[in-house]
């Protein structure tokens, strides 16, 4: 990093260029450009290297339409310069205007942040606890982040995106801090940091587990909401964004930008993609009572949806107080530029869009052909990255699962609910379970999309972990200090007879079995599986299903659990190995229940315990708790010819079920690959022929392979950890 000049008294600005936006080092100076429609003057404010003292205010000399710009030549304009903006203009909230030069504004294009944020009355554009029409003239600069000019160079050398096809993708959702904060093999200094994820022990763990992509909870710079700070809590998850281009400072040690790039490069070398959970639906500035930190002071009406009946109020389709005005060109450009930056400069491989229904709303109801989706499709940089939608928001008609454009995949919460509901024994759910297991064609086929449009999961950051779904029937969010009113009540969980921790061996064994059932179903289903970090060893959040504000042991992964439950991690690892072997579990097209020429069985068929395919009456039997899935053409021989079958037998009831087995191919016997009720048996050794029965214990599932399956599959899962 270049040394920042201590004296800016001789500094002056030249005209500069309106493009690119932000602060750009050109080799002989820094070009500053910022959009501020409605402003009468914009000042560039320069600070010392720590962002503590304001050293100069230089009016940007030129305006091109809504863009203000100026060029600061070297030696004053160099990488490392710390800056912010002050915007002069009308302050009239009744017209949606909130300019206030007493508020230091963060550049929306800031690549790196300096200093810290403090909730002080000075950060509000209006007088706190007074009507919002009253201007607050206190200077906010001592209490807010500043931006630092960044030089774009980095030694990427041979970095190459893994470019894993969707059909082969296994996503692992993790929190940068929580994943390594307690990891014993990570040096203390790097725990909870970007560099912690680049440690060899961490990378090897991910690679050996078999995941192909890490999906990081928000790493765009964020600050906790005021109500959390007042309670001594924080926004641990990070869904309170402030600066979309800047890596969160607390995840860095000395240089978060370089350290993020190092993390990406290291994961890429191991064949692991990096997907970012991005928050483009709202910001931490909140509603009309919130602070003025960046977009609000630059051009409030251009960046936020305002209530057309009262322009001093905000439209809230996010539950956070404000909503980004994606229908406005300025907001869309900011987001597209940001996505391009993270791909081109930071080498990320994809994005998961939080509350993505907001992005399809323009100024009207949700549309598949909304302007933002068209802009993404038209951007060459984004053509080959993974795009994942959380397909809902909290506005009217906010649930849009299955309606996103071609090229997008979507979080499928119906998958989670159907699988959890089946394994807890809900009545009348066989049809839903089968539809989700087979790839959710009812949601995606009609629009010409593929099974890989469905991101399947049984647990994510929001809600119960997989273990907690077997240990709690009620949420226990008391630590959030909201009287346990926060978080949803639709958990579809079953505590196996005891609420919370238990020393009863029978309860413990049943919970372990249920976790195996859930994970086995997830990793054998069509679509793209997503694992929540720690579910592979039974991580718990102590029944908290909304741990967004818990930056502590409730949320951090306990790696002692990984040691204690190594058998479960081994089970997941072997499931993922099986998934790689079995091309029939990773299809690009939907299953049709059709019989191929010269094949004994269909590509998929649904089996009654008595051996026949399910009839209409069977599907509507509310008392049915058992189903068999015969997956045809699960493997391919060395010549690429489909062969081999898998038979997945599920019993969610409380009594054993005898499943009569179909005829295996080539007359060779069926072999048990795993049985979740007999996991501690060292050698299953079961071989069964056509017409024989396989006993499936209560609350368990069994996977069998026939003679054409690879020998490594037919030999069954090992107990070795």
Tab-separated table of C-alpha atoms in Angstrom, residues 123-560:
chain	number	residue	atom	x	y	z
A	123	UNK	CA	-25.158	9.559	11.892
A	124	UNK	CA	-28.826	10.478	11.359
A	125	UNK	CA	-29.774	13.029	8.710
A	126	UNK	CA	-32.663	14.189	10.878
A	127	UNK	CA	-32.737	15.105	14.537
A	128	UNK	CA	-33.090	11.812	16.447
A	129	UNK	CA	-36.356	11.435	18.355
A	130	UNK	CA	-37.740	14.412	16.417
A	131	UNK	CA	-39.838	14.599	13.230
A	132	UNK	CA	-37.691	13.539	10.280
A	133	UNK	CA	-38.198	16.955	8.636
A	134	UNK	CA	-35.789	18.540	11.142
A	135	UNK	CA	-32.242	18.669	9.726
A	136	UNK	CA	-29.451	17.294	11.914
A	137	UNK	CA	-26.334	19.467	11.574
A	138	UNK	CA	-24.003	17.320	13.688
A	139	UNK	CA	-20.958	16.050	11.783
A	140	UNK	CA	-21.097	12.265	11.312
A	141	UNK	CA	-17.502	11.829	10.090
A	142	UNK	CA	-16.004	10.643	13.421
A	143	UNK	CA	-18.498	7.775	13.634
A	144	UNK	CA	-18.658	6.250	10.150
A	145	UNK	CA	-16.534	4.157	7.803
A	146	UNK	CA	-14.449	5.854	5.130
A	147	UNK	CA	-13.327	4.405	1.794
A	148	UNK	CA	-9.759	3.616	0.802
A	149	UNK	CA	-8.476	3.774	-2.784
A	150	UNK	CA	-7.413	0.276	-3.838
A	151	UNK	CA	-4.897	-0.768	-6.477
A	152	UNK	CA	-6.471	-3.577	-8.479
A	153	UNK	CA	-3.359	-5.713	-9.018
A	154	UNK	CA	-3.068	-9.199	-7.481
A	155	UNK	CA	-0.862	-12.197	-8.285
A	156	UNK	CA	-3.607	-14.448	-9.635
A	157	UNK	CA	-0.979	-16.277	-11.755
A	158	UNK	CA	-2.539	-19.594	-12.839
A	159	UNK	CA	-5.856	-19.186	-11.031
A	160	UNK	CA	-8.575	-20.881	-13.024
A	161	UNK	CA	-12.262	-21.073	-12.084
A	162	UNK	CA	-13.191	-24.736	-11.471
A	163	UNK	CA	-16.318	-24.256	-13.673
A	164	UNK	CA	-18.071	-27.258	-12.120
A	165	UNK	CA	-21.170	-28.172	-14.164
A	166	UNK	CA	-24.457	-27.657	-12.356
A	167	UNK	CA	-25.230	-31.378	-12.422
A	168	UNK	CA	-22.008	-32.140	-10.510
A	169	UNK	CA	-22.324	-29.283	-8.023
A	170	UNK	CA	-22.609	-29.826	-4.270
A	171	UNK	CA	-22.995	-26.563	-2.335
A	172	UNK	CA	-21.793	-26.113	1.239
A	173	UNK	CA	-23.261	-23.056	2.975
A	174	UNK	CA	-20.937	-21.624	5.608
A	175	UNK	CA	-20.218	-18.480	7.622
A	176	UNK	CA	-16.690	-17.112	7.195
A	177	UNK	CA	-16.248	-16.400	10.898
A	178	UNK	CA	-18.252	-19.225	12.404
A	179	UNK	CA	-16.621	-21.968	10.350
A	180	UNK	CA	-13.073	-21.462	11.641
A	181	UNK	CA	-13.507	-19.470	14.870
A	182	UNK	CA	-13.036	-22.623	16.977
A	183	UNK	CA	-11.039	-24.692	14.478
A	184	UNK	CA	-8.028	-26.153	16.323
A	185	UNK	CA	-5.872	-26.458	13.189
A	186	UNK	CA	-6.269	-22.799	12.202
A	187	UNK	CA	-3.741	-20.346	13.706
A	188	UNK	CA	-5.370	-18.088	16.276
A	189	UNK	CA	-4.740	-14.971	14.195
A	190	UNK	CA	-6.573	-16.397	11.191
A	191	UNK	CA	-9.586	-17.913	12.947
A	192	UNK	CA	-12.819	-16.348	11.750
A	193	UNK	CA	-11.041	-14.648	8.849
A	194	UNK	CA	-10.834	-15.077	5.083
A	195	UNK	CA	-7.369	-16.549	5.522
A	196	UNK	CA	-8.781	-19.118	7.930
A	197	UNK	CA	-10.715	-20.652	5.032
A	198	UNK	CA	-7.462	-20.840	3.069
A	199	UNK	CA	-5.699	-22.956	5.715
A	200	UNK	CA	-4.654	-26.406	4.402
A	201	UNK	CA	-6.572	-28.286	7.112
A	202	UNK	CA	-9.787	-26.453	6.201
A	203	UNK	CA	-9.381	-26.811	2.443
A	204	UNK	CA	-8.511	-30.504	2.780
A	205	UNK	CA	-11.573	-31.081	4.948
A	206	UNK	CA	-13.862	-29.537	2.326
A	207	UNK	CA	-12.216	-31.403	-0.518
A	208	UNK	CA	-12.296	-34.764	1.274
A	209	UNK	CA	-15.915	-34.242	2.263
A	210	UNK	CA	-16.755	-33.989	-1.422
A	211	UNK	CA	-18.354	-30.558	-1.754
A	212	UNK	CA	-17.639	-28.574	-4.914
A	213	UNK	CA	-18.634	-25.052	-3.855
A	214	UNK	CA	-18.705	-23.003	-0.681
A	215	UNK	CA	-21.565	-20.531	-0.436
A	216	UNK	CA	-20.492	-17.779	1.938
A	217	UNK	CA	-23.010	-15.907	4.049
A	218	UNK	CA	-22.723	-12.163	3.312
A	219	UNK	CA	-19.173	-10.863	3.080
A	220	UNK	CA	-20.123	-7.459	1.635
A	221	UNK	CA	-19.322	-4.894	4.325
A	222	UNK	CA	-22.154	-4.544	6.822
A	223	UNK	CA	-22.948	-2.974	10.184
A	224	UNK	CA	-25.373	-4.189	12.863
A	225	UNK	CA	-28.735	-2.486	13.224
A	226	UNK	CA	-29.093	0.005	16.055
A	227	UNK	CA	-31.575	-2.061	18.043
A	228	UNK	CA	-29.108	-4.947	18.118
A	229	UNK	CA	-26.224	-2.742	19.200
A	230	UNK	CA	-28.331	-1.372	22.034
A	231	UNK	CA	-28.941	-4.942	23.239
A	232	UNK	CA	-25.271	-5.847	23.083
A	233	UNK	CA	-25.874	-8.071	20.038
A	234	UNK	CA	-24.762	-7.848	16.419
A	235	UNK	CA	-25.927	-8.849	12.952
A	236	UNK	CA	-23.800	-11.986	12.804
A	237	UNK	CA	-25.205	-13.241	9.507
A	238	UNK	CA	-24.436	-9.948	7.755
A	239	UNK	CA	-27.785	-9.185	6.105
A	240	UNK	CA	-27.434	-5.459	6.893
A	241	UNK	CA	-25.256	-4.309	4.033
A	242	UNK	CA	-23.491	-0.974	3.801
A	243	UNK	CA	-20.882	-1.285	1.019
A	244	UNK	CA	-21.532	-3.839	-1.713
A	245	UNK	CA	-18.060	-3.738	-3.293
A	246	UNK	CA	-16.022	-4.003	-0.084
A	247	UNK	CA	-15.177	-7.209	1.789
A	248	UNK	CA	-16.311	-7.014	5.408
A	249	UNK	CA	-13.373	-5.463	7.352
A	250	UNK	CA	-13.701	-7.780	10.362
A	251	UNK	CA	-13.008	-10.811	8.168
A	252	UNK	CA	-9.614	-9.390	7.244
A	253	UNK	CA	-6.419	-9.058	9.235
A	254	UNK	CA	-4.408	-6.396	7.407
A	255	UNK	CA	-5.820	-6.186	3.882
A	256	UNK	CA	-9.303	-7.756	3.481
A	257	UNK	CA	-9.247	-7.333	-0.304
A	258	UNK	CA	-5.964	-9.203	-0.816
A	259	UNK	CA	-6.877	-11.793	1.801
A	260	UNK	CA	-10.246	-12.484	0.174
A	261	UNK	CA	-8.468	-13.006	-3.141
A	262	UNK	CA	-5.976	-15.347	-1.482
A	263	UNK	CA	-8.859	-17.386	-0.079
A	264	UNK	CA	-10.517	-17.654	-3.500
A	265	UNK	CA	-7.280	-18.602	-5.220
A	266	UNK	CA	-6.566	-21.314	-2.623
A	267	UNK	CA	-10.045	-22.819	-2.869
A	268	UNK	CA	-9.899	-22.754	-6.660
A	269	UNK	CA	-6.628	-24.694	-6.557
A	270	UNK	CA	-8.520	-27.409	-4.680
A	271	UNK	CA	-11.313	-27.417	-7.287
A	272	UNK	CA	-13.780	-25.629	-5.006
A	273	UNK	CA	-15.911	-22.760	-6.289
A	274	UNK	CA	-16.811	-19.668	-4.255
A	275	UNK	CA	-20.413	-18.419	-4.275
A	276	UNK	CA	-21.374	-15.208	-2.463
A	277	UNK	CA	-24.664	-14.592	-0.695
A	278	UNK	CA	-25.354	-11.035	-1.865
A	279	UNK	CA	-27.815	-8.542	-0.385
A	280	UNK	CA	-29.105	-6.204	-3.091
A	281	UNK	CA	-32.667	-5.872	-1.803
A	282	UNK	CA	-32.078	-3.386	1.038
A	283	UNK	CA	-29.374	-1.621	3.055
A	284	UNK	CA	-28.718	-0.866	6.700
A	285	UNK	CA	-29.981	2.711	6.205
A	286	UNK	CA	-33.463	1.352	6.941
A	287	UNK	CA	-36.634	3.440	6.902
A	288	UNK	CA	-37.157	7.183	7.351
A	289	UNK	CA	-35.898	6.929	10.933
A	290	UNK	CA	-32.628	5.296	9.894
A	291	UNK	CA	-29.145	6.779	9.461
A	292	UNK	CA	-27.766	8.635	6.449
A	293	UNK	CA	-24.609	6.738	5.511
A	294	UNK	CA	-24.422	6.487	1.713
A	295	UNK	CA	-27.225	6.010	-0.841
A	296	UNK	CA	-29.802	8.009	1.111
A	297	UNK	CA	-27.646	11.124	1.120
A	298	UNK	CA	-26.493	10.740	-2.481
A	299	UNK	CA	-29.846	10.334	-4.209
A	300	UNK	CA	-32.561	8.954	-1.965
A	301	UNK	CA	-35.292	8.676	-4.596
A	302	UNK	CA	-33.017	7.026	-7.173
A	303	UNK	CA	-31.879	4.176	-4.924
A	304	UNK	CA	-34.889	3.423	-2.700
A	305	UNK	CA	-38.556	2.683	-3.378
A	306	UNK	CA	-40.578	5.511	-1.837
A	307	UNK	CA	-44.251	5.452	-0.954
A	308	UNK	CA	-45.972	7.293	-3.820
A	309	UNK	CA	-48.604	8.590	-1.401
A	310	UNK	CA	-46.005	9.911	1.043
A	311	UNK	CA	-42.492	10.368	-0.348
A	312	UNK	CA	-41.060	10.746	3.138
A	313	UNK	CA	-41.823	7.054	3.742
A	314	UNK	CA	-40.253	3.929	2.285
A	315	UNK	CA	-41.768	0.868	0.659
A	316	UNK	CA	-40.722	-2.127	2.741
A	317	UNK	CA	-40.768	-5.449	0.893
A	318	UNK	CA	-37.800	-6.834	2.817
A	319	UNK	CA	-38.836	-6.532	6.453
A	320	UNK	CA	-35.879	-4.229	7.117
A	321	UNK	CA	-37.429	-0.806	6.521
A	322	UNK	CA	-36.388	-0.091	2.941
A	323	UNK	CA	-36.279	-1.664	-0.514
A	324	UNK	CA	-33.812	-0.995	-3.323
A	325	UNK	CA	-35.479	0.728	-6.309
A	326	UNK	CA	-34.405	-1.878	-8.841
A	327	UNK	CA	-36.709	-0.257	-11.418
A	328	UNK	CA	-34.412	2.782	-11.529
A	329	UNK	CA	-31.424	2.692	-13.879
A	330	UNK	CA	-28.991	4.052	-11.264
A	331	UNK	CA	-29.718	1.243	-8.820
A	332	UNK	CA	-29.514	-1.425	-11.534
A	333	UNK	CA	-26.204	-0.093	-12.812
A	334	UNK	CA	-24.750	-0.094	-9.307
A	335	UNK	CA	-25.691	-3.750	-8.811
A	336	UNK	CA	-24.535	-4.947	-12.251
A	337	UNK	CA	-21.235	-3.095	-11.821
A	338	UNK	CA	-20.850	-4.731	-8.426
A	339	UNK	CA	-21.477	-8.236	-9.769
A	340	UNK	CA	-19.007	-7.624	-12.565
A	341	UNK	CA	-16.392	-6.468	-10.040
A	342	UNK	CA	-16.712	-9.551	-7.841
A	343	UNK	CA	-16.330	-11.805	-10.891
A	344	UNK	CA	-13.580	-9.962	-12.762
A	345	UNK	CA	-11.515	-8.585	-9.887
A	346	UNK	CA	-12.268	-11.056	-7.080
A	347	UNK	CA	-12.772	-14.209	-9.206
A	348	UNK	CA	-15.935	-15.462	-7.518
A	349	UNK	CA	-17.915	-18.156	-9.284
A	350	UNK	CA	-21.518	-17.314	-8.486
A	351	UNK	CA	-24.067	-15.473	-6.400
A	352	UNK	CA	-27.015	-16.366	-4.209
A	353	UNK	CA	-29.396	-13.384	-4.214
A	354	UNK	CA	-31.100	-12.718	-0.891
A	355	UNK	CA	-34.852	-11.988	-1.180
A	356	UNK	CA	-34.444	-12.098	-4.936
A	357	UNK	CA	-38.121	-11.518	-5.714
A	358	UNK	CA	-37.381	-7.815	-5.063
A	359	UNK	CA	-35.081	-7.828	-8.092
A	360	UNK	CA	-37.910	-8.865	-10.394
A	361	UNK	CA	-40.377	-6.198	-9.343
A	362	UNK	CA	-39.274	-3.084	-11.297
A	363	UNK	CA	-42.119	-0.704	-10.411
A	364	UNK	CA	-44.821	-3.353	-10.715
A	365	UNK	CA	-45.487	-6.956	-9.663
A	366	UNK	CA	-42.802	-9.607	-10.124
A	367	UNK	CA	-41.980	-10.399	-13.765
A	368	UNK	CA	-39.695	-13.056	-15.196
A	369	UNK	CA	-38.650	-10.531	-17.848
A	370	UNK	CA	-37.937	-7.688	-15.407
A	371	UNK	CA	-35.271	-5.152	-16.355
A	372	UNK	CA	-32.742	-6.513	-13.863
A	373	UNK	CA	-32.964	-10.049	-15.215
A	374	UNK	CA	-32.493	-8.692	-18.741
A	375	UNK	CA	-29.461	-6.693	-17.597
A	376	UNK	CA	-27.888	-9.774	-16.012
A	377	UNK	CA	-28.495	-11.822	-19.167
A	378	UNK	CA	-26.923	-9.096	-21.311
A	379	UNK	CA	-23.746	-8.829	-19.202
A	380	UNK	CA	-20.995	-11.018	-20.753
A	381	UNK	CA	-19.103	-11.327	-17.462
A	382	UNK	CA	-22.088	-13.001	-15.826
A	383	UNK	CA	-22.848	-15.423	-18.621
A	384	UNK	CA	-21.125	-18.426	-17.052
A	385	UNK	CA	-21.386	-17.763	-13.324
A	386	UNK	CA	-23.874	-19.534	-11.094
A	387	UNK	CA	-26.996	-17.491	-10.314
A	388	UNK	CA	-29.147	-18.623	-7.396
A	389	UNK	CA	-32.331	-16.936	-6.212
A	390	UNK	CA	-33.944	-16.966	-2.821
A	391	UNK	CA	-37.278	-16.779	-4.636
A	392	UNK	CA	-39.361	-14.742	-2.242
A	393	UNK	CA	-39.659	-11.461	-0.373
A	394	UNK	CA	-42.173	-10.161	2.168
A	395	UNK	CA	-44.170	-8.024	-0.256
A	396	UNK	CA	-47.517	-8.839	-1.908
A	397	UNK	CA	-47.304	-12.017	-3.996
A	398	UNK	CA	-43.813	-12.387	-2.645
A	399	UNK	CA	-43.486	-16.156	-3.145
A	400	UNK	CA	-42.107	-16.778	-6.640
A	401	UNK	CA	-40.562	-20.263	-6.493
A	402	UNK	CA	-40.256	-21.656	-10.022
A	403	UNK	CA	-40.745	-18.338	-11.816
A	404	UNK	CA	-37.175	-17.109	-12.254
A	405	UNK	CA	-35.627	-16.902	-15.725
A	406	UNK	CA	-33.753	-19.618	-17.573
A	407	UNK	CA	-30.179	-19.834	-16.346
A	408	UNK	CA	-31.160	-19.254	-12.721
A	409	UNK	CA	-31.427	-21.861	-9.984
A	410	UNK	CA	-33.608	-21.384	-6.916
A	411	UNK	CA	-33.641	-22.322	-3.262
A	412	UNK	CA	-36.416	-24.905	-3.053
A	413	UNK	CA	-38.013	-24.628	0.373
A	414	UNK	CA	-40.765	-27.008	-0.743
A	415	UNK	CA	-38.053	-29.662	-0.946
A	416	UNK	CA	-37.034	-28.977	2.670
A	417	UNK	CA	-40.635	-29.036	3.893
A	418	UNK	CA	-41.584	-32.205	2.016
A	419	UNK	CA	-38.535	-34.187	3.120
A	420	UNK	CA	-38.758	-33.056	6.723
A	421	UNK	CA	-42.492	-33.662	6.722
A	422	UNK	CA	-42.100	-37.175	5.338
A	423	UNK	CA	-39.476	-38.232	7.850
A	424	UNK	CA	-41.417	-36.838	10.811
A	425	UNK	CA	-44.361	-38.980	9.676
A	426	UNK	CA	-46.790	-36.408	8.291
A	427	UNK	CA	-49.847	-37.989	6.659
A	428	UNK	CA	-50.684	-37.819	2.960
A	429	UNK	CA	-47.272	-36.633	1.831
A	430	UNK	CA	-46.016	-39.417	-0.469
A	431	UNK	CA	-46.743	-37.461	-3.636
A	432	UNK	CA	-44.936	-34.348	-2.444
A	433	UNK	CA	-41.979	-36.405	-1.285
A	434	UNK	CA	-41.715	-38.168	-4.642
A	435	UNK	CA	-42.007	-34.925	-6.652
A	436	UNK	CA	-39.230	-33.276	-4.676
A	437	UNK	CA	-36.984	-36.356	-4.734
A	438	UNK	CA	-37.300	-36.537	-8.526
A	439	UNK	CA	-36.245	-32.918	-9.113
A	440	UNK	CA	-39.456	-30.851	-8.793
A	441	UNK	CA	-40.537	-31.047	-12.397
A	442	UNK	CA	-43.856	-29.467	-11.422
A	443	UNK	CA	-41.980	-26.242	-10.697
A	444	UNK	CA	-39.414	-26.109	-13.485
A	445	UNK	CA	-40.279	-28.346	-16.447
A	446	UNK	CA	-42.995	-26.141	-17.994
A	447	UNK	CA	-40.577	-23.231	-18.493
A	448	UNK	CA	-37.960	-25.459	-20.108
A	449	UNK	CA	-35.643	-25.527	-17.128
A	450	UNK	CA	-33.723	-28.500	-15.764
A	451	UNK	CA	-33.626	-30.428	-12.471
A	452	UNK	CA	-30.536	-28.389	-11.607
A	453	UNK	CA	-32.791	-25.333	-11.268
A	454	UNK	CA	-33.743	-26.792	-7.883
A	455	UNK	CA	-31.345	-26.119	-5.009
A	456	UNK	CA	-32.362	-28.841	-2.568
A	457	UNK	CA	-31.721	-28.465	1.135
A	458	UNK	CA	-32.967	-29.775	4.441
A	459	UNK	CA	-31.367	-27.005	6.495
A	460	UNK	CA	-29.816	-23.618	5.837
A	461	UNK	CA	-28.562	-20.742	7.969
A	462	UNK	CA	-32.166	-19.646	8.573
A	463	UNK	CA	-34.003	-22.180	10.727
A	464	UNK	CA	-33.116	-25.369	12.574
A	465	UNK	CA	-29.949	-27.258	11.756
A	466	UNK	CA	-30.474	-30.871	10.670
A	467	UNK	CA	-29.687	-32.085	14.193
A	468	UNK	CA	-32.009	-29.555	15.830
A	469	UNK	CA	-34.795	-30.722	13.511
A	470	UNK	CA	-34.481	-34.078	15.295
A	471	UNK	CA	-34.091	-32.657	18.819
A	472	UNK	CA	-36.534	-29.759	19.116
A	473	UNK	CA	-40.177	-29.276	18.226
A	474	UNK	CA	-40.262	-25.659	19.425
A	475	UNK	CA	-37.872	-22.797	18.721
A	476	UNK	CA	-35.726	-21.628	21.627
A	477	UNK	CA	-34.634	-18.121	20.660
A	478	UNK	CA	-34.508	-16.574	24.121
A	479	UNK	CA	-30.875	-15.503	23.610
A	480	UNK	CA	-32.075	-13.118	20.875
A	481	UNK	CA	-33.784	-11.009	23.570
A	482	UNK	CA	-37.115	-10.828	21.735
A	483	UNK	CA	-39.096	-12.981	24.186
A	484	UNK	CA	-38.867	-15.888	21.749
A	485	UNK	CA	-41.238	-14.099	19.342
A	486	UNK	CA	-38.728	-13.934	16.486
A	487	UNK	CA	-38.133	-16.770	14.034
A	488	UNK	CA	-40.819	-18.815	12.335
A	489	UNK	CA	-42.866	-21.630	13.851
A	490	UNK	CA	-43.049	-23.797	10.711
A	491	UNK	CA	-40.135	-26.067	11.596
A	492	UNK	CA	-41.528	-29.473	10.559
A	493	UNK	CA	-39.289	-30.987	13.216
A	494	UNK	CA	-39.617	-33.948	15.582
A	495	UNK	CA	-37.733	-34.188	18.863
A	496	UNK	CA	-37.854	-37.998	18.973
A	497	UNK	CA	-39.657	-37.902	22.295
A	498	UNK	CA	-37.571	-35.466	24.341
A	499	UNK	CA	-37.240	-31.706	23.867
A	500	UNK	CA	-33.586	-30.756	23.682
A	501	UNK	CA	-30.530	-32.664	24.952
A	502	UNK	CA	-31.064	-36.214	26.163
A	503	UNK	CA	-28.941	-38.926	27.778
A	504	UNK	CA	-31.381	-41.659	26.776
A	505	UNK	CA	-29.510	-44.053	24.425
A	506	UNK	CA	-32.717	-44.867	22.553
A	507	UNK	CA	-33.441	-41.198	21.891
A	508	UNK	CA	-29.856	-40.545	20.852
A	509	UNK	CA	-29.871	-43.491	18.457
A	510	UNK	CA	-33.195	-42.443	16.930
A	511	UNK	CA	-31.961	-38.898	16.368
A	512	UNK	CA	-28.805	-40.169	14.711
A	513	UNK	CA	-30.928	-42.373	12.464
A	514	UNK	CA	-33.175	-39.461	11.517
A	515	UNK	CA	-30.186	-37.295	10.609
A	516	UNK	CA	-28.890	-40.083	8.364
A	517	UNK	CA	-32.332	-40.396	6.788
A	518	UNK	CA	-32.469	-36.680	6.009
A	519	UNK	CA	-28.939	-36.510	4.632
A	520	UNK	CA	-29.308	-39.681	2.575
A	521	UNK	CA	-32.513	-38.392	1.000
A	522	UNK	CA	-30.903	-35.058	0.186
A	523	UNK	CA	-27.835	-36.548	-1.483
A	524	UNK	CA	-29.746	-39.140	-3.495
A	525	UNK	CA	-32.290	-36.657	-4.877
A	526	UNK	CA	-32.279	-35.102	-8.333
A	527	UNK	CA	-31.284	-31.445	-8.362
A	528	UNK	CA	-28.400	-29.595	-6.711
A	529	UNK	CA	-27.849	-30.490	-3.046
A	530	UNK	CA	-26.873	-27.858	-0.509
A	531	UNK	CA	-25.462	-28.825	2.881
A	532	UNK	CA	-25.423	-26.488	5.859
A	533	UNK	CA	-21.947	-26.410	7.369
A	534	UNK	CA	-21.741	-28.718	10.350
A	535	UNK	CA	-24.801	-30.794	9.479
A	536	UNK	CA	-22.377	-33.522	8.419
A	537	UNK	CA	-21.445	-33.961	12.089
A	538	UNK	CA	-24.678	-33.012	13.814
A	539	UNK	CA	-24.069	-29.373	14.677
A	540	UNK	CA	-26.600	-27.775	17.041
A	541	UNK	CA	-27.710	-24.197	17.689
A	542	UNK	CA	-29.430	-25.300	20.914
A	543	UNK	CA	-32.845	-24.944	19.337
A	544	UNK	CA	-32.331	-21.371	18.108
A	545	UNK	CA	-33.904	-21.159	14.653
A	546	UNK	CA	-33.021	-17.507	14.051
A	547	UNK	CA	-29.428	-17.158	15.238
A	548	UNK	CA	-28.756	-14.080	13.092
A	549	UNK	CA	-27.555	-12.074	16.099
A	550	UNK	CA	-25.552	-14.779	17.894
A	551	UNK	CA	-21.847	-14.190	17.301
A	552	UNK	CA	-20.833	-16.844	19.829
A	553	UNK	CA	-20.790	-20.595	20.484
A	554	UNK	CA	-24.451	-20.865	19.476
A	555	UNK	CA	-23.447	-20.158	15.873
A	556	UNK	CA	-19.761	-21.121	15.704
A	557	UNK	CA	-18.987	-24.676	14.611
A	558	UNK	CA	-17.793	-26.887	17.461
A	559	UNK	CA	-15.077	-29.040	15.921
A	560	UNK	CA	-15.122	-31.352	18.938
